[in-house]
Amino acid sequence: MPDAPAQAATVSWRAHSGAQASEATGSIHVRHAAEADVFSCPLISLGGDFDQETWQVAAPLERGHADGWDYVVGGGFAFAALHIDDGEDIESPHQIQQAAIDTYGALFRLQRSLGLGQVQRIWHWLSNVTAGEDDDERYRRFCLGRGQALDAAPHGMPVLPPATLVSSHRRGLRMHALLGDTSVVPVENPRQVSAYAYPRDYGRRAPAFARGGRVQLGNTPYLLISGTASIVGHESRHIGDVAAQAHEALDNVSAVMQSAACWSDSPGLSALQCLKAYIRDPENAAAVADIAAERAPGVPLALLHAPLCRPELLVEFEAQMPLA
């Protein structure tokens, strides 16, 4: 592990598809493929403009493994990845709750060891995400365990970062995290109740994430937008209508961009670097792609098969863009 924090370097991101990109010096490669390595997004691509991503860091990178997490670190930036198989036993919901406690605790220890004190973005893929009844649903139990981990280590994630949580095509829990030494400036959506303030209807512990965040990745400013669905207030909207849900979700992405106050005039969705659409039913991919192309012309789009954290939600978008 590095002996001391490195000088912050430029961090860039690009999308590509087709043959796997070479592992260039200073790069972290993320494939969209269920059976690929731990640095991959464990979902099936439904098409779109890209099925691979590369984070490029203008600094030497060191690779390592600690506390169950694989990581790549350099230039004041780290990308960490973990996968655990919790057994997906619906009769033992405490197992995924304990997995959340353990993985977040290990992530906080990794931060300290790398000298990077801030979790800047998290992705979660949780198989069979809505299995189980009421408070024993896997997603609700995961949220409970994550909350307990935060309570046990209040300095581990003092500012909630942007995050995504959808289902997975690999059994268990996979997580990716971006780590740095500057805090996230959280961005909320005035159209929605903040996730961490959801009422008791959604479980014993509310989800712990910000709707978006302004953050320095290395020395590069970004706006990172969490997984965003057709939710207004705290309620799901347009049940059974994928087109209306896609439009509502993109309205929410736009609202986060406006709340970020990064521009004198909002540039609109077409300013985004990319969109990823998580789609419950593969037959809806073409309709979602058409709406995304209409609302965000020219923005690279990934279409991924992923049931979401509420059974009635049909599509969710996440987005990002550099601010420099």
PDB file of C-alpha atoms in Angstrom:
ATOM      1  CA  MET A   1       0.000   0.000   0.000  1.00  0.00           C
ATOM      2  CA  PRO A   2       1.160   3.568  -0.588  1.00  0.00           C
ATOM      3  CA  ASP A   3       3.182   5.072   2.253  1.00  0.00           C
ATOM      4  CA  ALA A   4       1.635   8.537   1.842  1.00  0.00           C
ATOM      5  CA  PRO A   5      -1.133  10.158  -0.199  1.00  0.00           C
ATOM      6  CA  ALA A   6      -0.014  10.931  -3.755  1.00  0.00           C
ATOM      7  CA  GLN A   7      -0.366  14.283  -5.439  1.00  0.00           C
ATOM      8  CA  ALA A   8      -3.790  14.476  -7.060  1.00  0.00           C
ATOM      9  CA  ALA A   9      -3.777  13.600 -10.772  1.00  0.00           C
ATOM     10  CA  THR A  10      -6.184  14.165 -13.646  1.00  0.00           C
ATOM     11  CA  VAL A  11      -8.888  11.471 -13.796  1.00  0.00           C
ATOM     12  CA  SER A  12     -10.850  10.904 -16.998  1.00  0.00           C
ATOM     13  CA  TRP A  13     -13.514   8.434 -18.098  1.00  0.00           C
ATOM     14  CA  ARG A  14     -14.410   7.037 -21.490  1.00  0.00           C
ATOM     15  CA  ALA A  15     -16.925   4.590 -22.909  1.00  0.00           C
ATOM     16  CA  HIS A  16     -16.281   1.962 -25.545  1.00  0.00           C
ATOM     17  CA  SER A  17     -17.728  -1.292 -26.845  1.00  0.00           C
ATOM     18  CA  GLY A  18     -16.762  -4.402 -28.747  1.00  0.00           C
ATOM     19  CA  ALA A  19     -13.436  -6.116 -28.125  1.00  0.00           C
ATOM     20  CA  GLN A  20     -12.052  -5.632 -24.633  1.00  0.00           C
ATOM     21  CA  ALA A  21      -9.810  -2.603 -24.370  1.00  0.00           C
ATOM     22  CA  SER A  22      -6.188  -3.180 -23.511  1.00  0.00           C
ATOM     23  CA  GLU A  23      -5.183  -2.656 -19.897  1.00  0.00           C
ATOM     24  CA  ALA A  24      -3.215   0.514 -20.556  1.00  0.00           C
ATOM     25  CA  THR A  25      -0.889   1.915 -17.924  1.00  0.00           C
ATOM     26  CA  GLY A  26      -2.861   4.154 -15.601  1.00  0.00           C
ATOM     27  CA  SER A  27      -6.276   2.676 -16.418  1.00  0.00           C
ATOM     28  CA  ILE A  28      -9.049   0.776 -14.646  1.00  0.00           C
ATOM     29  CA  HIS A  29     -11.241  -1.238 -17.003  1.00  0.00           C
ATOM     30  CA  VAL A  30     -14.908  -2.004 -16.212  1.00  0.00           C
ATOM     31  CA  ARG A  31     -16.786  -4.446 -18.437  1.00  0.00           C
ATOM     32  CA  HIS A  32     -20.563  -4.936 -18.437  1.00  0.00           C
ATOM     33  CA  ALA A  33     -20.574  -8.720 -18.160  1.00  0.00           C
ATOM     34  CA  ALA A  34     -22.031 -11.057 -15.551  1.00  0.00           C
ATOM     35  CA  GLU A  35     -19.219 -13.613 -15.625  1.00  0.00           C
ATOM     36  CA  ALA A  36     -16.256 -11.237 -15.763  1.00  0.00           C
ATOM     37  CA  ASP A  37     -13.832 -10.286 -12.992  1.00  0.00           C
ATOM     38  CA  VAL A  38     -14.623  -8.363  -9.818  1.00  0.00           C
ATOM     39  CA  PHE A  39     -13.940  -5.012 -11.482  1.00  0.00           C
ATOM     40  CA  SER A  40     -16.814  -5.638 -13.892  1.00  0.00           C
ATOM     41  CA  CYS A  41     -20.461  -4.635 -13.648  1.00  0.00           C
ATOM     42  CA  PRO A  42     -22.242  -8.010 -13.224  1.00  0.00           C
ATOM     43  CA  LEU A  43     -25.144  -7.299 -15.580  1.00  0.00           C
ATOM     44  CA  ILE A  44     -26.150  -8.302 -19.102  1.00  0.00           C
ATOM     45  CA  SER A  45     -25.862  -5.613 -21.755  1.00  0.00           C
ATOM     46  CA  LEU A  46     -29.049  -4.988 -23.726  1.00  0.00           C
ATOM     47  CA  GLY A  47     -27.253  -2.841 -26.299  1.00  0.00           C
ATOM     48  CA  GLY A  48     -26.781   0.867 -26.538  1.00  0.00           C
ATOM     49  CA  ASP A  49     -23.589   2.750 -27.280  1.00  0.00           C
ATOM     50  CA  PHE A  50     -21.150   1.119 -24.862  1.00  0.00           C
ATOM     51  CA  ASP A  51     -20.619  -2.004 -22.789  1.00  0.00           C
ATOM     52  CA  GLN A  52     -17.209  -1.144 -21.329  1.00  0.00           C
ATOM     53  CA  GLU A  53     -15.782   1.779 -19.385  1.00  0.00           C
ATOM     54  CA  THR A  54     -12.267   2.954 -18.609  1.00  0.00           C
ATOM     55  CA  TRP A  55     -11.148   5.259 -15.815  1.00  0.00           C
ATOM     56  CA  GLN A  56      -7.814   6.787 -16.820  1.00  0.00           C
ATOM     57  CA  VAL A  57      -5.517   8.263 -14.168  1.00  0.00           C
ATOM     58  CA  ALA A  58      -2.550  10.416 -15.171  1.00  0.00           C
ATOM     59  CA  ALA A  59      -0.313   8.835 -12.532  1.00  0.00           C
ATOM     60  CA  PRO A  60       1.334   5.492 -11.765  1.00  0.00           C
ATOM     61  CA  LEU A  61      -1.156   3.011 -10.324  1.00  0.00           C
ATOM     62  CA  GLU A  62      -0.663   0.349  -7.699  1.00  0.00           C
ATOM     63  CA  ARG A  63      -2.915  -2.706  -7.466  1.00  0.00           C
ATOM     64  CA  GLY A  64      -3.605  -4.581  -4.266  1.00  0.00           C
ATOM     65  CA  HIS A  65      -6.001  -6.567  -2.100  1.00  0.00           C
ATOM     66  CA  ALA A  66      -7.014  -5.912   1.503  1.00  0.00           C
ATOM     67  CA  ASP A  67      -9.920  -6.961   3.719  1.00  0.00           C
ATOM     68  CA  GLY A  68     -11.767  -8.612   0.823  1.00  0.00           C
ATOM     69  CA  TRP A  69     -11.456  -5.559  -1.448  1.00  0.00           C
ATOM     70  CA  ASP A  70      -9.372  -5.438  -4.619  1.00  0.00           C
ATOM     71  CA  TYR A  71      -8.193  -1.947  -5.406  1.00  0.00           C
ATOM     72  CA  VAL A  72      -6.269   0.228  -7.844  1.00  0.00           C
ATOM     73  CA  VAL A  73      -4.808   3.418  -6.355  1.00  0.00           C
ATOM     74  CA  GLY A  74      -2.757   6.376  -7.544  1.00  0.00           C
ATOM     75  CA  GLY A  75      -2.868  10.111  -8.048  1.00  0.00           C
ATOM     76  CA  GLY A  76      -5.109  10.721  -5.025  1.00  0.00           C
ATOM     77  CA  PHE A  77      -7.774   8.378  -6.425  1.00  0.00           C
ATOM     78  CA  ALA A  78      -8.735   4.758  -5.848  1.00  0.00           C
ATOM     79  CA  PHE A  79     -11.175   2.350  -7.448  1.00  0.00           C
ATOM     80  CA  ALA A  80     -12.102  -0.537  -5.143  1.00  0.00           C
ATOM     81  CA  ALA A  81     -14.132  -3.660  -5.921  1.00  0.00           C
ATOM     82  CA  LEU A  82     -15.517  -6.525  -3.850  1.00  0.00           C
ATOM     83  CA  HIS A  83     -17.751  -9.551  -4.422  1.00  0.00           C
ATOM     84  CA  ILE A  84     -19.179 -11.857  -1.772  1.00  0.00           C
ATOM     85  CA  ASP A  85     -21.596 -14.741  -2.115  1.00  0.00           C
ATOM     86  CA  ASP A  86     -24.027 -14.456   0.787  1.00  0.00           C
ATOM     87  CA  GLY A  87     -25.844 -17.653  -0.252  1.00  0.00           C
ATOM     88  CA  GLU A  88     -29.004 -15.731  -1.181  1.00  0.00           C
ATOM     89  CA  ASP A  89     -30.926 -17.707   1.468  1.00  0.00           C
ATOM     90  CA  ILE A  90     -34.352 -16.067   1.732  1.00  0.00           C
ATOM     91  CA  GLU A  91     -34.956 -17.935   4.996  1.00  0.00           C
ATOM     92  CA  SER A  92     -31.863 -16.324   6.534  1.00  0.00           C
ATOM     93  CA  PRO A  93     -32.230 -12.604   5.773  1.00  0.00           C
ATOM     94  CA  HIS A  94     -29.738 -11.714   8.491  1.00  0.00           C
ATOM     95  CA  GLN A  95     -26.957 -12.952   6.200  1.00  0.00           C
ATOM     96  CA  ILE A  96     -27.200 -10.040   3.752  1.00  0.00           C
ATOM     97  CA  GLN A  97     -27.574  -7.627   6.673  1.00  0.00           C
ATOM     98  CA  GLN A  98     -24.324  -8.956   8.139  1.00  0.00           C
ATOM     99  CA  ALA A  99     -22.699  -8.825   4.704  1.00  0.00           C
ATOM    100  CA  ALA A 100     -23.506  -5.111   4.501  1.00  0.00           C
ATOM    101  CA  ILE A 101     -22.011  -4.513   7.951  1.00  0.00           C
ATOM    102  CA  ASP A 102     -18.858  -6.437   7.042  1.00  0.00           C
ATOM    103  CA  THR A 103     -18.286  -4.955   3.583  1.00  0.00           C
ATOM    104  CA  TYR A 104     -18.793  -1.357   4.665  1.00  0.00           C
ATOM    105  CA  GLY A 105     -16.590  -1.891   7.702  1.00  0.00           C
ATOM    106  CA  ALA A 106     -13.873  -3.320   5.460  1.00  0.00           C
ATOM    107  CA  LEU A 107     -14.268  -0.393   3.046  1.00  0.00           C
ATOM    108  CA  PHE A 108     -13.704   2.104   5.846  1.00  0.00           C
ATOM    109  CA  ARG A 109     -10.564   0.242   6.933  1.00  0.00           C
ATOM    110  CA  LEU A 110      -9.308   0.270   3.339  1.00  0.00           C
ATOM    111  CA  GLN A 111      -9.837   4.040   3.165  1.00  0.00           C
ATOM    112  CA  ARG A 112      -7.712   4.547   6.236  1.00  0.00           C
ATOM    113  CA  SER A 113      -4.944   2.278   4.986  1.00  0.00           C
ATOM    114  CA  LEU A 114      -4.816   4.077   1.614  1.00  0.00           C
ATOM    115  CA  GLY A 115      -4.902   7.523   3.203  1.00  0.00           C
ATOM    116  CA  LEU A 116      -8.014   8.457   1.213  1.00  0.00           C
ATOM    117  CA  GLY A 117     -10.610   9.582   3.711  1.00  0.00           C
ATOM    118  CA  GLN A 118     -13.682  10.037   1.510  1.00  0.00           C
ATOM    119  CA  VAL A 119     -16.027   7.595  -0.201  1.00  0.00           C
ATOM    120  CA  GLN A 120     -16.947   9.575  -3.328  1.00  0.00           C
ATOM    121  CA  ARG A 121     -19.237   7.176  -5.251  1.00  0.00           C
ATOM    122  CA  ILE A 122     -20.580   3.643  -4.664  1.00  0.00           C
ATOM    123  CA  TRP A 123     -22.244   1.062  -6.880  1.00  0.00           C
ATOM    124  CA  HIS A 124     -24.013  -1.994  -5.444  1.00  0.00           C
ATOM    125  CA  TRP A 125     -25.350  -5.038  -7.277  1.00  0.00           C
ATOM    126  CA  LEU A 126     -27.449  -7.269  -5.026  1.00  0.00           C
ATOM    127  CA  SER A 127     -28.884 -10.465  -6.470  1.00  0.00           C
ATOM    128  CA  ASN A 128     -32.599 -11.196  -6.023  1.00  0.00           C
ATOM    129  CA  VAL A 129     -32.870  -7.712  -4.584  1.00  0.00           C
ATOM    130  CA  THR A 130     -36.589  -7.670  -3.704  1.00  0.00           C
ATOM    131  CA  ALA A 131     -36.885 -11.282  -2.494  1.00  0.00           C
ATOM    132  CA  GLY A 132     -38.287 -11.722   1.004  1.00  0.00           C
ATOM    133  CA  GLU A 133     -41.292 -10.310   2.804  1.00  0.00           C
ATOM    134  CA  ASP A 134     -41.696  -6.856   4.339  1.00  0.00           C
ATOM    135  CA  ASP A 135     -38.720  -5.905   6.517  1.00  0.00           C
ATOM    136  CA  ASP A 136     -36.974  -9.176   5.619  1.00  0.00           C
ATOM    137  CA  GLU A 137     -36.736  -8.200   1.959  1.00  0.00           C
ATOM    138  CA  ARG A 138     -33.098  -8.451   0.913  1.00  0.00           C
ATOM    139  CA  TYR A 139     -32.863  -4.787  -0.038  1.00  0.00           C
ATOM    140  CA  ARG A 140     -34.348  -3.633   3.266  1.00  0.00           C
ATOM    141  CA  ARG A 141     -32.059  -5.920   5.248  1.00  0.00           C
ATOM    142  CA  PHE A 142     -29.077  -4.607   3.293  1.00  0.00           C
ATOM    143  CA  CYS A 143     -30.088  -1.019   4.108  1.00  0.00           C
ATOM    144  CA  LEU A 144     -30.363  -1.953   7.768  1.00  0.00           C
ATOM    145  CA  GLY A 145     -26.885  -3.480   7.790  1.00  0.00           C
ATOM    146  CA  ARG A 146     -25.394  -0.523   5.939  1.00  0.00           C
ATOM    147  CA  GLY A 147     -26.939   1.834   8.492  1.00  0.00           C
ATOM    148  CA  GLN A 148     -25.501  -0.206  11.350  1.00  0.00           C
ATOM    149  CA  ALA A 149     -22.064  -0.045   9.736  1.00  0.00           C
ATOM    150  CA  LEU A 150     -22.354   3.732   9.470  1.00  0.00           C
ATOM    151  CA  ASP A 151     -23.413   3.968  13.115  1.00  0.00           C
ATOM    152  CA  ALA A 152     -20.407   1.885  14.164  1.00  0.00           C
ATOM    153  CA  ALA A 153     -17.945   4.028  12.186  1.00  0.00           C
ATOM    154  CA  PRO A 154     -19.373   7.559  11.978  1.00  0.00           C
ATOM    155  CA  HIS A 155     -16.104   8.908  10.548  1.00  0.00           C
ATOM    156  CA  GLY A 156     -16.000   6.300   7.778  1.00  0.00           C
ATOM    157  CA  MET A 157     -18.492   8.094   5.544  1.00  0.00           C
ATOM    158  CA  PRO A 158     -19.299  11.437   7.168  1.00  0.00           C
ATOM    159  CA  VAL A 159     -20.886  12.759   3.958  1.00  0.00           C
ATOM    160  CA  LEU A 160     -23.216  10.455   2.062  1.00  0.00           C
ATOM    161  CA  PRO A 161     -22.030   9.983  -1.537  1.00  0.00           C
ATOM    162  CA  PRO A 162     -23.993   9.311  -4.722  1.00  0.00           C
ATOM    163  CA  ALA A 163     -24.818   5.628  -5.117  1.00  0.00           C
ATOM    164  CA  THR A 164     -26.642   3.042  -7.192  1.00  0.00           C
ATOM    165  CA  LEU A 165     -28.173  -0.236  -6.032  1.00  0.00           C
ATOM    166  CA  VAL A 166     -29.809  -2.636  -8.484  1.00  0.00           C
ATOM    167  CA  SER A 167     -30.016  -6.399  -8.862  1.00  0.00           C
ATOM    168  CA  SER A 168     -27.209  -8.586 -10.185  1.00  0.00           C
ATOM    169  CA  HIS A 169     -26.678 -11.512 -12.533  1.00  0.00           C
ATOM    170  CA  ARG A 170     -24.132 -12.949 -10.101  1.00  0.00           C
ATOM    171  CA  ARG A 171     -25.320 -14.427  -6.813  1.00  0.00           C
ATOM    172  CA  GLY A 172     -24.451 -12.295  -3.829  1.00  0.00           C
ATOM    173  CA  LEU A 173     -23.269  -8.728  -3.436  1.00  0.00           C
ATOM    174  CA  ARG A 174     -20.825  -6.826  -5.616  1.00  0.00           C
ATOM    175  CA  MET A 175     -19.674  -3.321  -4.781  1.00  0.00           C
ATOM    176  CA  HIS A 176     -17.505  -0.757  -6.528  1.00  0.00           C
ATOM    177  CA  ALA A 177     -16.335   2.399  -4.778  1.00  0.00           C
ATOM    178  CA  LEU A 178     -14.426   5.516  -5.776  1.00  0.00           C
ATOM    179  CA  LEU A 179     -12.227   6.869  -2.984  1.00  0.00           C
ATOM    180  CA  GLY A 180     -10.456  10.190  -2.676  1.00  0.00           C
ATOM    181  CA  ASP A 181      -9.191  12.763  -0.219  1.00  0.00           C
ATOM    182  CA  THR A 182     -11.773  15.492  -0.864  1.00  0.00           C
ATOM    183  CA  SER A 183     -15.312  15.405   0.423  1.00  0.00           C
ATOM    184  CA  VAL A 184     -18.389  15.100  -1.741  1.00  0.00           C
ATOM    185  CA  VAL A 185     -20.621  18.164  -1.939  1.00  0.00           C
ATOM    186  CA  PRO A 186     -23.992  16.354  -1.857  1.00  0.00           C
ATOM    187  CA  VAL A 187     -26.757  17.412  -4.219  1.00  0.00           C
ATOM    188  CA  GLU A 188     -30.409  16.657  -3.508  1.00  0.00           C
ATOM    189  CA  ASN A 189     -33.477  16.815  -5.765  1.00  0.00           C
ATOM    190  CA  PRO A 190     -36.273  19.217  -4.773  1.00  0.00           C
ATOM    191  CA  ARG A 191     -38.765  16.935  -6.533  1.00  0.00           C
ATOM    192  CA  GLN A 192     -37.934  14.058  -4.182  1.00  0.00           C
ATOM    193  CA  VAL A 193     -37.644  13.347  -0.487  1.00  0.00           C
ATOM    194  CA  SER A 194     -33.972  12.687   0.255  1.00  0.00           C
ATOM    195  CA  ALA A 195     -33.475   8.920   0.348  1.00  0.00           C
ATOM    196  CA  TYR A 196     -32.006   9.052   3.867  1.00  0.00           C
ATOM    197  CA  ALA A 197     -35.235  10.746   5.046  1.00  0.00           C
ATOM    198  CA  TYR A 198     -37.663   8.160   3.666  1.00  0.00           C
ATOM    199  CA  PRO A 199     -40.507   7.246   6.026  1.00  0.00           C
ATOM    200  CA  ARG A 200     -40.763   3.944   7.913  1.00  0.00           C
ATOM    201  CA  ASP A 201     -42.885   2.468   5.072  1.00  0.00           C
ATOM    202  CA  TYR A 202     -39.655   1.568   3.236  1.00  0.00           C
ATOM    203  CA  GLY A 203     -37.931  -0.338   5.998  1.00  0.00           C
ATOM    204  CA  ARG A 204     -36.385  -0.052   9.437  1.00  0.00           C
ATOM    205  CA  ARG A 205     -33.471   1.950   8.023  1.00  0.00           C
ATOM    206  CA  ALA A 206     -33.695   4.397   5.148  1.00  0.00           C
ATOM    207  CA  PRO A 207     -31.241   4.104   2.243  1.00  0.00           C
ATOM    208  CA  ALA A 208     -27.969   5.988   2.784  1.00  0.00           C
ATOM    209  CA  PHE A 209     -26.978   7.979  -0.288  1.00  0.00           C
ATOM    210  CA  ALA A 210     -27.200  11.422  -1.850  1.00  0.00           C
ATOM    211  CA  ARG A 211     -29.136  12.001  -5.086  1.00  0.00           C
ATOM    212  CA  GLY A 212     -25.910  13.323  -6.603  1.00  0.00           C
ATOM    213  CA  GLY A 213     -22.632  14.901  -5.693  1.00  0.00           C
ATOM    214  CA  ARG A 214     -20.020  17.366  -6.851  1.00  0.00           C
ATOM    215  CA  VAL A 215     -16.609  15.888  -6.205  1.00  0.00           C
ATOM    216  CA  GLN A 216     -12.938  16.045  -7.131  1.00  0.00           C
ATOM    217  CA  LEU A 217     -11.799  12.718  -8.630  1.00  0.00           C
ATOM    218  CA  GLY A 218      -8.062  13.168  -8.307  1.00  0.00           C
ATOM    219  CA  ASN A 219      -7.839  16.814  -9.335  1.00  0.00           C
ATOM    220  CA  THR A 220     -10.756  16.625 -11.792  1.00  0.00           C
ATOM    221  CA  PRO A 221     -14.179  18.004 -10.799  1.00  0.00           C
ATOM    222  CA  TYR A 222     -17.183  15.819 -11.613  1.00  0.00           C
ATOM    223  CA  LEU A 223     -20.913  15.793 -11.103  1.00  0.00           C
ATOM    224  CA  LEU A 224     -21.972  12.223 -10.283  1.00  0.00           C
ATOM    225  CA  ILE A 225     -25.699  11.408 -10.289  1.00  0.00           C
ATOM    226  CA  SER A 226     -27.076   8.418  -8.394  1.00  0.00           C
ATOM    227  CA  GLY A 227     -29.386   5.795  -9.783  1.00  0.00           C
ATOM    228  CA  THR A 228     -32.574   7.772 -10.419  1.00  0.00           C
ATOM    229  CA  ALA A 229     -36.046   6.332 -10.975  1.00  0.00           C
ATOM    230  CA  SER A 230     -39.656   7.425 -11.412  1.00  0.00           C
ATOM    231  CA  ILE A 231     -40.111   8.589  -7.827  1.00  0.00           C
ATOM    232  CA  VAL A 232     -41.692  11.897  -6.826  1.00  0.00           C
ATOM    233  CA  GLY A 233     -41.646  12.733  -3.158  1.00  0.00           C
ATOM    234  CA  HIS A 234     -40.995   9.213  -1.935  1.00  0.00           C
ATOM    235  CA  GLU A 235     -43.643   7.435  -4.024  1.00  0.00           C
ATOM    236  CA  SER A 236     -43.242   5.464  -7.246  1.00  0.00           C
ATOM    237  CA  ARG A 237     -45.080   7.020 -10.181  1.00  0.00           C
ATOM    238  CA  HIS A 238     -46.583   5.714 -13.465  1.00  0.00           C
ATOM    239  CA  ILE A 239     -46.963   2.092 -12.395  1.00  0.00           C
ATOM    240  CA  GLY A 240     -46.881  -0.209 -15.425  1.00  0.00           C
ATOM    241  CA  ASP A 241     -45.961   2.535 -17.933  1.00  0.00           C
ATOM    242  CA  VAL A 242     -42.284   2.269 -18.903  1.00  0.00           C
ATOM    243  CA  ALA A 243     -42.347   5.317 -21.182  1.00  0.00           C
ATOM    244  CA  ALA A 244     -43.821   7.576 -18.515  1.00  0.00           C
ATOM    245  CA  GLN A 245     -41.381   6.189 -15.944  1.00  0.00           C
ATOM    246  CA  ALA A 246     -38.426   6.881 -18.248  1.00  0.00           C
ATOM    247  CA  HIS A 247     -39.521  10.487 -18.760  1.00  0.00           C
ATOM    248  CA  GLU A 248     -40.102  11.003 -15.018  1.00  0.00           C
ATOM    249  CA  ALA A 249     -36.710   9.529 -14.177  1.00  0.00           C
ATOM    250  CA  LEU A 250     -34.992  11.823 -16.693  1.00  0.00           C
ATOM    251  CA  ASP A 251     -36.895  14.774 -15.236  1.00  0.00           C
ATOM    252  CA  ASN A 252     -35.310  13.817 -11.917  1.00  0.00           C
ATOM    253  CA  VAL A 253     -31.825  13.589 -13.453  1.00  0.00           C
ATOM    254  CA  SER A 254     -32.360  17.068 -14.903  1.00  0.00           C
ATOM    255  CA  ALA A 255     -33.513  18.376 -11.512  1.00  0.00           C
ATOM    256  CA  VAL A 256     -30.311  17.104  -9.864  1.00  0.00           C
ATOM    257  CA  MET A 257     -28.243  18.840 -12.547  1.00  0.00           C
ATOM    258  CA  GLN A 258     -30.076  22.097 -11.877  1.00  0.00           C
ATOM    259  CA  SER A 259     -29.660  21.717  -8.110  1.00  0.00           C
ATOM    260  CA  ALA A 260     -25.913  21.203  -8.532  1.00  0.00           C
ATOM    261  CA  ALA A 261     -25.674  24.887  -9.557  1.00  0.00           C
ATOM    262  CA  CYS A 262     -22.598  24.284 -11.661  1.00  0.00           C
ATOM    263  CA  TRP A 263     -23.631  26.667 -14.448  1.00  0.00           C
ATOM    264  CA  SER A 264     -25.212  30.070 -14.818  1.00  0.00           C
ATOM    265  CA  ASP A 265     -27.723  28.453 -17.179  1.00  0.00           C
ATOM    266  CA  SER A 266     -28.499  24.735 -17.010  1.00  0.00           C
ATOM    267  CA  PRO A 267     -27.123  23.054 -20.144  1.00  0.00           C
ATOM    268  CA  GLY A 268     -29.746  20.293 -20.105  1.00  0.00           C
ATOM    269  CA  LEU A 269     -29.350  16.541 -20.358  1.00  0.00           C
ATOM    270  CA  SER A 270     -27.322  16.771 -23.570  1.00  0.00           C
ATOM    271  CA  ALA A 271     -24.357  18.036 -21.506  1.00  0.00           C
ATOM    272  CA  LEU A 272     -23.984  14.679 -19.743  1.00  0.00           C
ATOM    273  CA  GLN A 273     -20.937  12.516 -20.377  1.00  0.00           C
ATOM    274  CA  CYS A 274     -23.032   9.361 -20.308  1.00  0.00           C
ATOM    275  CA  LEU A 275     -26.278   7.745 -19.216  1.00  0.00           C
ATOM    276  CA  LYS A 276     -26.745   4.204 -17.967  1.00  0.00           C
ATOM    277  CA  ALA A 277     -30.257   2.777 -18.048  1.00  0.00           C
ATOM    278  CA  TYR A 278     -31.062  -0.140 -15.729  1.00  0.00           C
ATOM    279  CA  ILE A 279     -34.103  -1.913 -17.184  1.00  0.00           C
ATOM    280  CA  ARG A 280     -36.262  -4.492 -15.403  1.00  0.00           C
ATOM    281  CA  ASP A 281     -37.730  -6.137 -18.513  1.00  0.00           C
ATOM    282  CA  PRO A 282     -35.437  -6.561 -21.557  1.00  0.00           C
ATOM    283  CA  GLU A 283     -38.327  -6.076 -23.992  1.00  0.00           C
ATOM    284  CA  ASN A 284     -38.482  -2.437 -22.869  1.00  0.00           C
ATOM    285  CA  ALA A 285     -34.901  -1.649 -23.920  1.00  0.00           C
ATOM    286  CA  ALA A 286     -35.770  -0.204 -27.327  1.00  0.00           C
ATOM    287  CA  ALA A 287     -38.439   2.119 -25.905  1.00  0.00           C
ATOM    288  CA  VAL A 288     -36.059   3.356 -23.214  1.00  0.00           C
ATOM    289  CA  ALA A 289     -33.307   3.928 -25.781  1.00  0.00           C
ATOM    290  CA  ASP A 290     -35.634   5.972 -27.976  1.00  0.00           C
ATOM    291  CA  ILE A 291     -36.679   8.196 -25.062  1.00  0.00           C
ATOM    292  CA  ALA A 292     -33.092   8.691 -23.925  1.00  0.00           C
ATOM    293  CA  ALA A 293     -32.053   9.660 -27.452  1.00  0.00           C
ATOM    294  CA  GLU A 294     -34.909  12.167 -27.641  1.00  0.00           C
ATOM    295  CA  ARG A 295     -34.242  13.698 -24.215  1.00  0.00           C
ATOM    296  CA  ALA A 296     -30.418  13.545 -24.224  1.00  0.00           C
ATOM    297  CA  PRO A 297     -29.332  13.662 -27.881  1.00  0.00           C
ATOM    298  CA  GLY A 298     -25.756  12.614 -28.506  1.00  0.00           C
ATOM    299  CA  VAL A 299     -25.142  11.318 -24.978  1.00  0.00           C
ATOM    300  CA  PRO A 300     -23.620   7.800 -24.946  1.00  0.00           C
ATOM    301  CA  LEU A 301     -26.114   5.335 -23.463  1.00  0.00           C
ATOM    302  CA  ALA A 302     -25.638   1.900 -21.898  1.00  0.00           C
ATOM    303  CA  LEU A 303     -28.666  -0.390 -21.611  1.00  0.00           C
ATOM    304  CA  LEU A 304     -28.392  -2.956 -18.814  1.00  0.00           C
ATOM    305  CA  HIS A 305     -30.759  -5.662 -17.603  1.00  0.00           C
ATOM    306  CA  ALA A 306     -31.353  -5.153 -13.887  1.00  0.00           C
ATOM    307  CA  PRO A 307     -34.437  -5.497 -11.703  1.00  0.00           C
ATOM    308  CA  LEU A 308     -34.610  -2.505  -9.376  1.00  0.00           C
ATOM    309  CA  CYS A 309     -35.058  -2.009  -5.633  1.00  0.00           C
ATOM    310  CA  ARG A 310     -38.851  -1.659  -5.908  1.00  0.00           C
ATOM    311  CA  PRO A 311     -40.790  -4.259  -7.905  1.00  0.00           C
ATOM    312  CA  GLU A 312     -42.969  -1.634  -9.592  1.00  0.00           C
ATOM    313  CA  LEU A 313     -40.031   0.366 -10.976  1.00  0.00           C
ATOM    314  CA  LEU A 314     -39.259  -0.471 -14.610  1.00  0.00           C
ATOM    315  CA  VAL A 315     -36.263   1.752 -15.392  1.00  0.00           C
ATOM    316  CA  GLU A 316     -33.615   3.769 -13.594  1.00  0.00           C
ATOM    317  CA  PHE A 317     -30.920   6.082 -14.950  1.00  0.00           C
ATOM    318  CA  GLU A 318     -27.572   7.153 -13.591  1.00  0.00           C
ATOM    319  CA  ALA A 319     -25.341   9.813 -15.105  1.00  0.00           C
ATOM    320  CA  GLN A 320     -22.098  11.712 -14.748  1.00  0.00           C
ATOM    321  CA  MET A 321     -20.124  14.546 -16.289  1.00  0.00           C
ATOM    322  CA  PRO A 322     -16.806  16.292 -15.735  1.00  0.00           C
ATOM    323  CA  LEU A 323     -17.156  19.925 -14.739  1.00  0.00           C
ATOM    324  CA  ALA A 324     -13.838  21.137 -16.179  1.00  0.00           C
TER     325      ALA A 324
END
